[in-house]
Coordinates of C-alpha atoms in Angstrom, one line a residue:
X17 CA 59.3 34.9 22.8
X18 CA 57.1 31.9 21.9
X19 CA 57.9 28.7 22.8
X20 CA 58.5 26.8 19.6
X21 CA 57.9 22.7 19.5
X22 CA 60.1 21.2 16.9
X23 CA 59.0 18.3 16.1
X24 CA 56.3 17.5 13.1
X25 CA 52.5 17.1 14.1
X26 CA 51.2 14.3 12.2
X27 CA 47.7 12.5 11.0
X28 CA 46.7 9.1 11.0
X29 CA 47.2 8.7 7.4
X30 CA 51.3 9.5 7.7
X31 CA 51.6 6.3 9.8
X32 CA 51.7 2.6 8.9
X33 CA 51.1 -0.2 11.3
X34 CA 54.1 -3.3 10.5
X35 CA 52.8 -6.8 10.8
X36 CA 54.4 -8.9 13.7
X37 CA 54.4 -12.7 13.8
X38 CA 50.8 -14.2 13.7
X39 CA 50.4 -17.1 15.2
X40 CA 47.1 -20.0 14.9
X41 CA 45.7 -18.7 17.4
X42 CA 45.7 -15.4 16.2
X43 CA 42.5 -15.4 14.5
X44 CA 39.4 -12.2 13.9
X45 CA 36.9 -14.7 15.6
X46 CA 39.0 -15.0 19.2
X47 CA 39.8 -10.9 19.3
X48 CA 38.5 -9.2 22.3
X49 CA 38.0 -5.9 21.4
X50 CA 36.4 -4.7 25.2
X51 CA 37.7 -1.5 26.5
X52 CA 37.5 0.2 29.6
X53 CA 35.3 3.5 29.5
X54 CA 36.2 5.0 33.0
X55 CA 39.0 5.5 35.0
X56 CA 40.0 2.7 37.6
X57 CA 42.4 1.1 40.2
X58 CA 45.5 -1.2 39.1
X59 CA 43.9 -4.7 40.1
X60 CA 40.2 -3.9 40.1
X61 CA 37.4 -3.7 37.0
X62 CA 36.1 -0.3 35.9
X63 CA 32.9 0.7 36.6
X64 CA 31.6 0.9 32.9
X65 CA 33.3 -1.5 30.2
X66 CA 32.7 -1.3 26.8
X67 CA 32.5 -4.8 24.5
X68 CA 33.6 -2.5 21.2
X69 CA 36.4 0.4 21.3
X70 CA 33.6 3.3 19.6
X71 CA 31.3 6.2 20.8
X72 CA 29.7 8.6 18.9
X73 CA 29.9 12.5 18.9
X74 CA 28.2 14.9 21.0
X75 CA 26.3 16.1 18.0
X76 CA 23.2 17.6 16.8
X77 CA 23.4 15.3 13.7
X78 CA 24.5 12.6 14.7
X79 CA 23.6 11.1 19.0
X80 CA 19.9 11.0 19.5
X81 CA 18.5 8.3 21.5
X82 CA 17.6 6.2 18.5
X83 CA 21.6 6.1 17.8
X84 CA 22.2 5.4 21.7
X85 CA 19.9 2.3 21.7
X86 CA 21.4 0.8 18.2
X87 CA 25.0 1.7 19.4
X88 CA 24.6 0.3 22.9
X89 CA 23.4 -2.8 20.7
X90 CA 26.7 -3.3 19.5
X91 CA 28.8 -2.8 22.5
X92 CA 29.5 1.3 22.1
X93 CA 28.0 4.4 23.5
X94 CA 26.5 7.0 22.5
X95 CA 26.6 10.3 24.3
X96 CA 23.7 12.3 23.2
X97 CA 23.9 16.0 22.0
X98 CA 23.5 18.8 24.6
X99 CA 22.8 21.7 22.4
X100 CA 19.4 21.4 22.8
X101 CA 17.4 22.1 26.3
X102 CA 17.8 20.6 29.2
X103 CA 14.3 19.2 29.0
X104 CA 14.4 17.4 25.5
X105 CA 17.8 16.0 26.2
X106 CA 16.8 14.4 29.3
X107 CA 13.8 13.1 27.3
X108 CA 15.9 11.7 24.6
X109 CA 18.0 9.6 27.5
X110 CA 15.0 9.0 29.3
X111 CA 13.7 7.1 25.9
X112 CA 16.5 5.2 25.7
X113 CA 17.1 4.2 29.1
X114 CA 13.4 2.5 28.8
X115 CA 14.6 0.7 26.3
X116 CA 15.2 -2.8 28.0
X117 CA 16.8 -5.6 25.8
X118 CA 14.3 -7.3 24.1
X119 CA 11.6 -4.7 25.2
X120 CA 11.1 -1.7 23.8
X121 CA 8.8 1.1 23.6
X122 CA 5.4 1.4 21.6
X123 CA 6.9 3.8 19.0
X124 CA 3.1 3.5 17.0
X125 CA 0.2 4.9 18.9
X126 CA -3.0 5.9 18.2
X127 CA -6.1 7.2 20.3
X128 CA -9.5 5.5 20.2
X129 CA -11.6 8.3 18.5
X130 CA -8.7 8.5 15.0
X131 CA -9.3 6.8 12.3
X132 CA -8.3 4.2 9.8
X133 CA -7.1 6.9 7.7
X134 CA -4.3 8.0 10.7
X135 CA -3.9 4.0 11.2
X136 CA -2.5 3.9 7.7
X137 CA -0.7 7.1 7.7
X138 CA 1.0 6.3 10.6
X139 CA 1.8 2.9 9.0
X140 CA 3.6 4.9 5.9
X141 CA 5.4 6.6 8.5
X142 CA 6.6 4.0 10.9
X143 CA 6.6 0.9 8.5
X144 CA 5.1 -1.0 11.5
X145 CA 1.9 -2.6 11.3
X146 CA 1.3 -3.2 15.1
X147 CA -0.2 -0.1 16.5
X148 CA -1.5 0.4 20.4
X149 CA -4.4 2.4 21.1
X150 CA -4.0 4.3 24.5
X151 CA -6.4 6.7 25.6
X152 CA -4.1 9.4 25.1
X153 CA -2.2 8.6 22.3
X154 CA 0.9 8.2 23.8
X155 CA 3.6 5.1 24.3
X156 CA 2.7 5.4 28.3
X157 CA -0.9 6.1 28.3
X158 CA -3.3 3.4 29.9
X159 CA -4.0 1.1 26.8
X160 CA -7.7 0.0 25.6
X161 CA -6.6 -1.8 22.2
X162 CA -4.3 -3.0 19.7
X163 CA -4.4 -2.6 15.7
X164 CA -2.8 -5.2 13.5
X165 CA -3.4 -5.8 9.7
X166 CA -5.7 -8.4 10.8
X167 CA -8.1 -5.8 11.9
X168 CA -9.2 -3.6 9.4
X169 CA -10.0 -4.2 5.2
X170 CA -8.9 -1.0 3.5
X171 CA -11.5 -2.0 0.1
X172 CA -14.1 -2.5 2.5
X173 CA -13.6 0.2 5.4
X174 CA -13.9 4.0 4.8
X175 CA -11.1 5.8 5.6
X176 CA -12.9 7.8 8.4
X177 CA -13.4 4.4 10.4
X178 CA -13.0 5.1 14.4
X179 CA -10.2 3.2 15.2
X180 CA -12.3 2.0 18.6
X181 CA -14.9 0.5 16.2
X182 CA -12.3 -2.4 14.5
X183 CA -9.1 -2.8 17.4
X184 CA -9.0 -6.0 19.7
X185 CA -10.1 -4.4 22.6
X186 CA -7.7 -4.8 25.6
X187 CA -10.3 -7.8 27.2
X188 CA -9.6 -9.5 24.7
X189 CA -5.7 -9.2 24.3
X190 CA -2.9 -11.6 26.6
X191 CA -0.2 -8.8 27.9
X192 CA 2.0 -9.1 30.5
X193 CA 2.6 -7.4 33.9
X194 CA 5.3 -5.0 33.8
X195 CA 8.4 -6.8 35.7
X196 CA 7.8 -9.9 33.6
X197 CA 11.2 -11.2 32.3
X198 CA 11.9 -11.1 28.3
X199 CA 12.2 -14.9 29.4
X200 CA 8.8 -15.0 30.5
X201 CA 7.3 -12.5 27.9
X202 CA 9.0 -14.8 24.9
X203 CA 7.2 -17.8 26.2
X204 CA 3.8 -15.8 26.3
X205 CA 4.1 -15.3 23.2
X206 CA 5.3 -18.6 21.5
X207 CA 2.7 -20.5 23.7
X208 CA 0.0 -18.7 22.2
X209 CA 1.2 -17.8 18.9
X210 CA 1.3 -14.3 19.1
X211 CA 3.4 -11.5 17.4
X212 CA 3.1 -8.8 20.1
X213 CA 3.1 -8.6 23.8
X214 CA 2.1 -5.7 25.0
X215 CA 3.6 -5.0 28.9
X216 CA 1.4 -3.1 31.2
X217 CA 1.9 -1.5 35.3
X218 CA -0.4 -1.8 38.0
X219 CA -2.6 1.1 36.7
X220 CA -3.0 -0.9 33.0
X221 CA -0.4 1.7 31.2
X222 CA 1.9 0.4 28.8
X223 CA 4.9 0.5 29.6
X224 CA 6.4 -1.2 26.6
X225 CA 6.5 -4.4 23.9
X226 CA 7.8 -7.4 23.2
X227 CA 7.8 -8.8 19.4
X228 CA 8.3 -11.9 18.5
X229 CA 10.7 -11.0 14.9
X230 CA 13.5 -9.1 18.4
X231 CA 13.6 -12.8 19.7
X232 CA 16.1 -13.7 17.1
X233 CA 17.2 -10.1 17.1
X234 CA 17.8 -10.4 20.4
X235 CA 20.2 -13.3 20.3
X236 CA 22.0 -11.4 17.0
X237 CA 23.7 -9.1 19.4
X238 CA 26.3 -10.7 22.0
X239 CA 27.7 -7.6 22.8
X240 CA 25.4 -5.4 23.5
X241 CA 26.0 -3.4 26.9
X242 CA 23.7 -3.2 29.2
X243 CA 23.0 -1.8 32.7
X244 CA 22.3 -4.5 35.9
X245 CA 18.7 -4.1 34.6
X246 CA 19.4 -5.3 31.5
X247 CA 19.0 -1.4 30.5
X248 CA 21.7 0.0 27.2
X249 CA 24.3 1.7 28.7
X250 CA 23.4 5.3 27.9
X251 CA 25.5 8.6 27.4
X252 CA 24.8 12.0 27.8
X253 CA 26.9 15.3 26.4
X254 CA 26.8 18.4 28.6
X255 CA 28.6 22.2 29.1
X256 CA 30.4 24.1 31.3
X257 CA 27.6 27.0 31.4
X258 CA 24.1 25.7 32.6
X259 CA 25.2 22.1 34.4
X260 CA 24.4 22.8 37.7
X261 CA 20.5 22.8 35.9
X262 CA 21.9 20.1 33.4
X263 CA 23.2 17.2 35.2
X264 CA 20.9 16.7 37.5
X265 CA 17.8 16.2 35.0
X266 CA 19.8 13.6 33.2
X267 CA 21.1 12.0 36.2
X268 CA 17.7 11.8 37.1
X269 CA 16.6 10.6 33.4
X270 CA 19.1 7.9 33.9
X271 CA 22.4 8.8 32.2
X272 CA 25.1 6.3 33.0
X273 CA 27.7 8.5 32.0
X274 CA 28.6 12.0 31.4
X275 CA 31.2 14.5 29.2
X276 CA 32.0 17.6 29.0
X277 CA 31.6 18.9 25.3
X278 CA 34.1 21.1 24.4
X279 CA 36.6 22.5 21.7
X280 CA 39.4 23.3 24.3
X281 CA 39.3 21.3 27.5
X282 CA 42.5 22.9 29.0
X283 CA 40.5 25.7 31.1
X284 CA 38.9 26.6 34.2
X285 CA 35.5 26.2 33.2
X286 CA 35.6 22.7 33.0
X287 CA 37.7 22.3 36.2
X288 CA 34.4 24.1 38.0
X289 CA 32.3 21.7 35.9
X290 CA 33.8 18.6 37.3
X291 CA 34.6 20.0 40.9
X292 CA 30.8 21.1 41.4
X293 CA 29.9 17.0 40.2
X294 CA 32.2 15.7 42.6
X295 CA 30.9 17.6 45.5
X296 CA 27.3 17.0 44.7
X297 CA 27.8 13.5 43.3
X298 CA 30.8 12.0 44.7
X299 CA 32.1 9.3 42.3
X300 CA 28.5 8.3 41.5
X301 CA 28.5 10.3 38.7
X302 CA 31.1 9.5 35.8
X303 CA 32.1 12.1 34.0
X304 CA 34.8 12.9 31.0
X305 CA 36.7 15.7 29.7
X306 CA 38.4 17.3 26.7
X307 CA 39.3 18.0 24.3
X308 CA 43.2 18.3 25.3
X309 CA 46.5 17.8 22.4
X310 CA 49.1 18.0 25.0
X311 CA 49.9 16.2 28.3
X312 CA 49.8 19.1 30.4
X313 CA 46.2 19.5 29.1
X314 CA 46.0 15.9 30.2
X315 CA 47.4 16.2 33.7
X316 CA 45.3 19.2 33.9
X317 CA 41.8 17.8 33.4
X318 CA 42.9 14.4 35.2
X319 CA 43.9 16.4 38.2
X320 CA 40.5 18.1 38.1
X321 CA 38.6 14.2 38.3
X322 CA 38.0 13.4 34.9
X323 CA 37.1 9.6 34.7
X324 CA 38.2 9.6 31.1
X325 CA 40.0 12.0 28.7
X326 CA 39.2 13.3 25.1
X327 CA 41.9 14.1 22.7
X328 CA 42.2 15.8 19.8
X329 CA 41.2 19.9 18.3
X330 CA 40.3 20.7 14.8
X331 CA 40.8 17.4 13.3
X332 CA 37.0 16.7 12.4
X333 CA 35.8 16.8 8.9
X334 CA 33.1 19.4 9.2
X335 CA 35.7 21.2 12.2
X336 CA 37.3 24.5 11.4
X337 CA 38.8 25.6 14.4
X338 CA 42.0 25.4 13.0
X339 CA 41.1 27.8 10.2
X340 CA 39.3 30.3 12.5
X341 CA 41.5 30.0 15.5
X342 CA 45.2 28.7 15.0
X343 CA 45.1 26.1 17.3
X344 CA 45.6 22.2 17.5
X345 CA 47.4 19.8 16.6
X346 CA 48.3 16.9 14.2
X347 CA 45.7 13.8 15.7
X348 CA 48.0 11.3 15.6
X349 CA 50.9 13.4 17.3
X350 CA 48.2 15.1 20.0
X351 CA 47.5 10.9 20.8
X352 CA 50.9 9.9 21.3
X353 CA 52.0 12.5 23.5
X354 CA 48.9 12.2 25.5
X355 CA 48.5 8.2 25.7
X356 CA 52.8 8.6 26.7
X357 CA 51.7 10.6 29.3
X358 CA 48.4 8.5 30.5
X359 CA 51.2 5.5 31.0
X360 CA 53.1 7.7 33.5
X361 CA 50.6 8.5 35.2
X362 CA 49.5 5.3 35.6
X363 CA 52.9 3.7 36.8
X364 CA 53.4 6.5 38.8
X365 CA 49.4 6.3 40.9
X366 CA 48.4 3.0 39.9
X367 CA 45.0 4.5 38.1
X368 CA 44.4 4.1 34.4
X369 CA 42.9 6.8 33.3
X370 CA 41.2 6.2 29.9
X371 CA 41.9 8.2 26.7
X372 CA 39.5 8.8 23.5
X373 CA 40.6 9.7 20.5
X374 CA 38.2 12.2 19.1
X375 CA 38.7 13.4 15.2
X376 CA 40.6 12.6 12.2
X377 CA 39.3 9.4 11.8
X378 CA 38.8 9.1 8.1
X379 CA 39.2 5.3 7.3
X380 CA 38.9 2.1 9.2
X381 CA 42.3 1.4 9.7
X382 CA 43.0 4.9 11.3
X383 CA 40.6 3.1 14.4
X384 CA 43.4 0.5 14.6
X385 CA 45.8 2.9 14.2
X386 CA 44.5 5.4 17.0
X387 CA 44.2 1.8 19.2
X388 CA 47.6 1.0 18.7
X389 CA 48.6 4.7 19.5
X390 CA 47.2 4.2 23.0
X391 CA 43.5 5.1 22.9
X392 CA 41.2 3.0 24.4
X393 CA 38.3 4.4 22.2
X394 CA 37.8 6.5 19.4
X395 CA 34.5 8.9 19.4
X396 CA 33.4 9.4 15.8
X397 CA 31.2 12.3 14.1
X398 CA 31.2 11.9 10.6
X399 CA 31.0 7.8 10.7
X400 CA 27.5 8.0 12.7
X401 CA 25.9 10.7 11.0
X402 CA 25.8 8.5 7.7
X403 CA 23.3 5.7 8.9
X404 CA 19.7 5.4 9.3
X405 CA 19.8 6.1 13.1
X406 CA 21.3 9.5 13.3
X407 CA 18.7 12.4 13.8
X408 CA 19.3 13.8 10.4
X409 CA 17.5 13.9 7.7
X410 CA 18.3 12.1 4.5
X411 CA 18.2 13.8 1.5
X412 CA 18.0 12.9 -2.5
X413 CA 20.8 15.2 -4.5
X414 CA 21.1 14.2 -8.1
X415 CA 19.6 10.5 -7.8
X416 CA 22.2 9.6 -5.0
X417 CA 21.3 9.7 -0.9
X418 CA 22.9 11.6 1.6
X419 CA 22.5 12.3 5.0
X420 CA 22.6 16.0 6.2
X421 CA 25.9 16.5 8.8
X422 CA 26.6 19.7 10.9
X423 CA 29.0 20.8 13.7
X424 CA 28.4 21.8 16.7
X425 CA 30.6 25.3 16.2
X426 CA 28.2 26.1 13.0
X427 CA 25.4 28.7 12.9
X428 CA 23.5 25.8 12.4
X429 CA 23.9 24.3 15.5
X430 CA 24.0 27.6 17.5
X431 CA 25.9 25.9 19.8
X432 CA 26.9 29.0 22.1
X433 CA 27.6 26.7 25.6
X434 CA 30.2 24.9 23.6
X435 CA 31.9 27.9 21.6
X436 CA 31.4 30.8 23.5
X437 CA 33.6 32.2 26.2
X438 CA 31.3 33.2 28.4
X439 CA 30.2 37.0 26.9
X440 CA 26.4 37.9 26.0
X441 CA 26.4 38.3 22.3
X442 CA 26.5 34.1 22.3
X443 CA 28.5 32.9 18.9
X444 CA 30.5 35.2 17.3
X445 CA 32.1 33.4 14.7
X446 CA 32.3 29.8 13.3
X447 CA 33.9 26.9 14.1
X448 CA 32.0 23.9 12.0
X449 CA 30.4 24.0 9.0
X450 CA 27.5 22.5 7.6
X451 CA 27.5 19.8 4.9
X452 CA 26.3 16.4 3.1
X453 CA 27.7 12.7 3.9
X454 CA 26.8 9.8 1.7
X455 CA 24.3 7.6 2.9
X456 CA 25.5 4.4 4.4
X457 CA 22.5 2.6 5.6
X458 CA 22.0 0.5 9.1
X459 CA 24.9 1.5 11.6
X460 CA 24.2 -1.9 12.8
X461 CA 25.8 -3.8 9.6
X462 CA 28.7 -0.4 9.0
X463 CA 29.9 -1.1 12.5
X464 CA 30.5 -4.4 12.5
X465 CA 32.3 -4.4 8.9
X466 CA 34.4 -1.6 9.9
X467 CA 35.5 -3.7 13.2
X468 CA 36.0 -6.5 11.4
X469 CA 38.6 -5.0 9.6
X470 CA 40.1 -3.3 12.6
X471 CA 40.2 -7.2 14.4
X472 CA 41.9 -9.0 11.5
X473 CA 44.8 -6.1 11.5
X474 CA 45.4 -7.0 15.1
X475 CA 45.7 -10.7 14.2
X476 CA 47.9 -9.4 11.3
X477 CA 49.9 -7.3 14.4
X478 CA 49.4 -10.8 16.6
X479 CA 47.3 -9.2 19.0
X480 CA 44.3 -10.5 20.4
X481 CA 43.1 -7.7 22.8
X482 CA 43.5 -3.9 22.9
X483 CA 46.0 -4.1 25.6
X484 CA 48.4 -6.7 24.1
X485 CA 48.1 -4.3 20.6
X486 CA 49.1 -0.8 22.3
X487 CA 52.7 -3.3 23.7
X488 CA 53.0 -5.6 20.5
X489 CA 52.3 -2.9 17.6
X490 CA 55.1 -1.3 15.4
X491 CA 54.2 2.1 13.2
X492 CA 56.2 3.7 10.8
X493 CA 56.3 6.9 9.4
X494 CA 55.3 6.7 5.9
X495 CA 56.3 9.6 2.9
X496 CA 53.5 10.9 0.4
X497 CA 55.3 8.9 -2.0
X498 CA 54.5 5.9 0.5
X499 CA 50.8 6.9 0.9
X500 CA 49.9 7.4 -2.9
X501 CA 51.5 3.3 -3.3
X502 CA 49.3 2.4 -0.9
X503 CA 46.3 3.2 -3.1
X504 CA 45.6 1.6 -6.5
X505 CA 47.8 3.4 -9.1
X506 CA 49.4 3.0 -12.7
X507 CA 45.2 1.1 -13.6
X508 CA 41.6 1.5 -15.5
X509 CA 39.8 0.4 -12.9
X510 CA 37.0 -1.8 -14.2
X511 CA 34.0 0.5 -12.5
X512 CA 34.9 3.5 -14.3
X513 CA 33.7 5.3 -17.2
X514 CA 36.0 4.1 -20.1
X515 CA 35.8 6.1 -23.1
X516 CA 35.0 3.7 -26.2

């Protein structure tokens, strides 16, 4: 007969968090919300810290290296989608690895023989007025000019114009030598009143810009996390079918860190997976795991080497595995049993193995809540996929935006390294669907209102780092009764439709 658990599994949104005593120097500006990202020693640092507690999903919609760069920005990390080939993906991180703070890469290029007609097309496409002429085309190819509005009259230029016949030719442009500090490259350009630096190697490629408007952008973001070479901190998503072919093109594209994509972690496959990276890598390589509900799927996968652990099946928005399959677990239940075992292990080996809540994250206080729980870092799908940096498209229905949002499990996706169990007929049935999310603009100014909120409930919990929250915080069990008060009831709310 089955063994039968007895006990409730529970969501975020059946719990509560209690205030404790705040004190004056409990206040949003003094909360630390770093967070370790990978496993380490009692009395030594990890290897990779992250400045803000959130990661985004190994998914098609949602982690492409546009995301990573404006995620790494803010002090997370993105791991960017697998189910694609090996080739593209380890393009994607190789993009955003050459993204150096404060330089980035020519994302506007143009060869000599187009014309002012392309300038201006590409112009509507980009929004960006600066555009480098390489003889290729390309962001890296060998560069022989630069187009700015300065350079060309559209009343008094036909649109078949060669673009080589109006740029500033590159004898007549200042640049810099690649290896120039964004130090050195912002005094370039204030000295002579430029707008645009471009950065060139030995051989006259470019090998990316500076602009004069990321100065200030530059000094809006205090947290963002960055490599020793002032690099973003960059994730990548893999399986447990073709990584022996996998890991090394994005090691080699420059992948800080690595994790296993998965809707069941508890299983051989991924044990192989992280036993092959160890041999070949030693502890070089990081490298998480999941998804586990249970501590023995925990002690499992941690046994195995996992430098961090992901918790939580079926509790996605656009998941269905608990539909199709009958298995999972309550979020906030699958957290608590895990993070209770995590602190075991811990006291018993002296390593703190990280854990990351992954699903069921529907408001901002259910961050806080999965923080106080004992995660260290909550991975979010849905969140990401709204703003202007995922990979989706964004779509007009009915005179309101949205922003297309898949999963990985969904025909869409054909995801078959994930899902499938290893047979040839690839997906057999889904696990995801695929739908629409409203569109929430700049992930940029979403991120860092959602984290205000989650720092001033830790003041209201008097905690002032993640740490002292998981020890200090007291949550309740709450009744539906309990979670309808919480709303606003028993009004007309002023922004609805009010029959006159």
């Amino acid at each position: 007969m089955a063994k039968f658990v007895d006990s409730t599994s529970h969501t975020f949104d059946e719990y509560l968090l209690i205030p404790r005593h705040t004190s004056e120097k409990c206040t949003p500006d003094r909360v630390s919300l770093k967070t370790p990202l990978v496993k380490f020693k009692k009395g030594t640092k990890p290897a990779l810290l992250m400045n803000i507690p959130m990661v985004s999903a190994i998914m098609q919609a949602v982690s492409g290296d546009r995301l990573a760069v404006a995620l790494a920005k803010e002090g997370g990390v993105s791991f960017i989608y697998g189910s694609q080939p090996i080739e593209k993906q380890a393009e994607m991180v190789y993009r955003a690895k050459r993204v150096k703070a404060g330089f980035v890469d020519s994302d506007s290029n143009l060869k000599p023989d187009d014309t002012l007609a392309d300038v201006l097309a590409l112009k509507e496409k980009t929004g960006h007025s600066t555009v480098a002429i390489t003889e290729d085309g390309t962001s890296a190819g060998k560069l022989v000019g630069i187009v700015t509005g300065r350079d060309y009259r559209i009343s008094r230029m036909k649109p078949t114009t060669k673009v080589k016949s109006f740029m500033t030719p590159k004898d007549k442009l200042i640049y810099a030598k690649d290896g120039a500090t964004l130090s050195e490259c912002n005094d370039i350009i204030w000295d002579n009143k430029l707008n645009s630096l471009p950065i060139l190697d030995k051989k006259g490629r470019l090998t990316g810009m500076v602009f004069r408007k990321d100065y200030e952008s530059h000094k809006e973001h205090p947290d963002e996390l960055l490599d020793n070479t002032k690099r973003y901190i960059v994730g990548a998503g893999i399986n447990s079918r073709d990584y022996k072919d996998r890991i090394p093109a994005l090691v080699e594209a420059g992948a800080d860190i690595l994790c296993i994509d998965s809707s069941e972690g508890y299983s051989d496959w991924q044990k192989k997976t992280i036993e092959w990276t160890r041999k070949k890598y030693k502890n070089k390589v990081k490298i998480g795991a999941g998804n586990v509900v249970s501590a023995e799927g925990f002690r499992f996968l941690v046994n195995c080497g996992a430098d961090f652990v992901k918790v939580g099946i079926g509790g996605g928005s656009i998941c269905i595995t608990r539909e199709t399959k009958g298995i999972g677990r309550g979020q906030a239940t699958a957290l608590i049993e895990v993070a209770k075992e995590r602190d075991k292990y811990f006291k018993r080996t002296g390593i703190y193995v990280p854990i990351c809540s992954d699903g069921g994250i529907v408001y901002d206080h259910h961050i806080t809540l999965a923080l106080a729980m004992g995660a260290d870092f909550v991975m979010l799908g849905r969140y990401f996929a709204r703003f202007d940096e995922s990979p989706s498209e964004r779509v007009n229905i009915g005179g309101t935006y949205y922003k297309e949002y898949w999963g990985e499990g969904s025909t869409r996706a054909r995801n078959w390294q994930r899902y499938d169990m290893g047979g040839k007929k690839g997906l057999s049935f889904e696990e995801g669907v695929d739908s629409y999310v409203p569109y929430a603009g700049a992930l940029q100014d979403n991120v860092r209102a959602s984290l205000a909120k989650v720092k001033s409930t830790m003041c209201n919990c008097g905690s002032l780092t993640i740490p002292q929250l998981q020890k200090n915080a007291v949550i309740t069990l709450v009744s539906s009764t309990s979670i309808r008060e919480g709303g606003a009831h028993d009004v007309i709310q002023k922004n609805k439709n009010i029959s006159k």
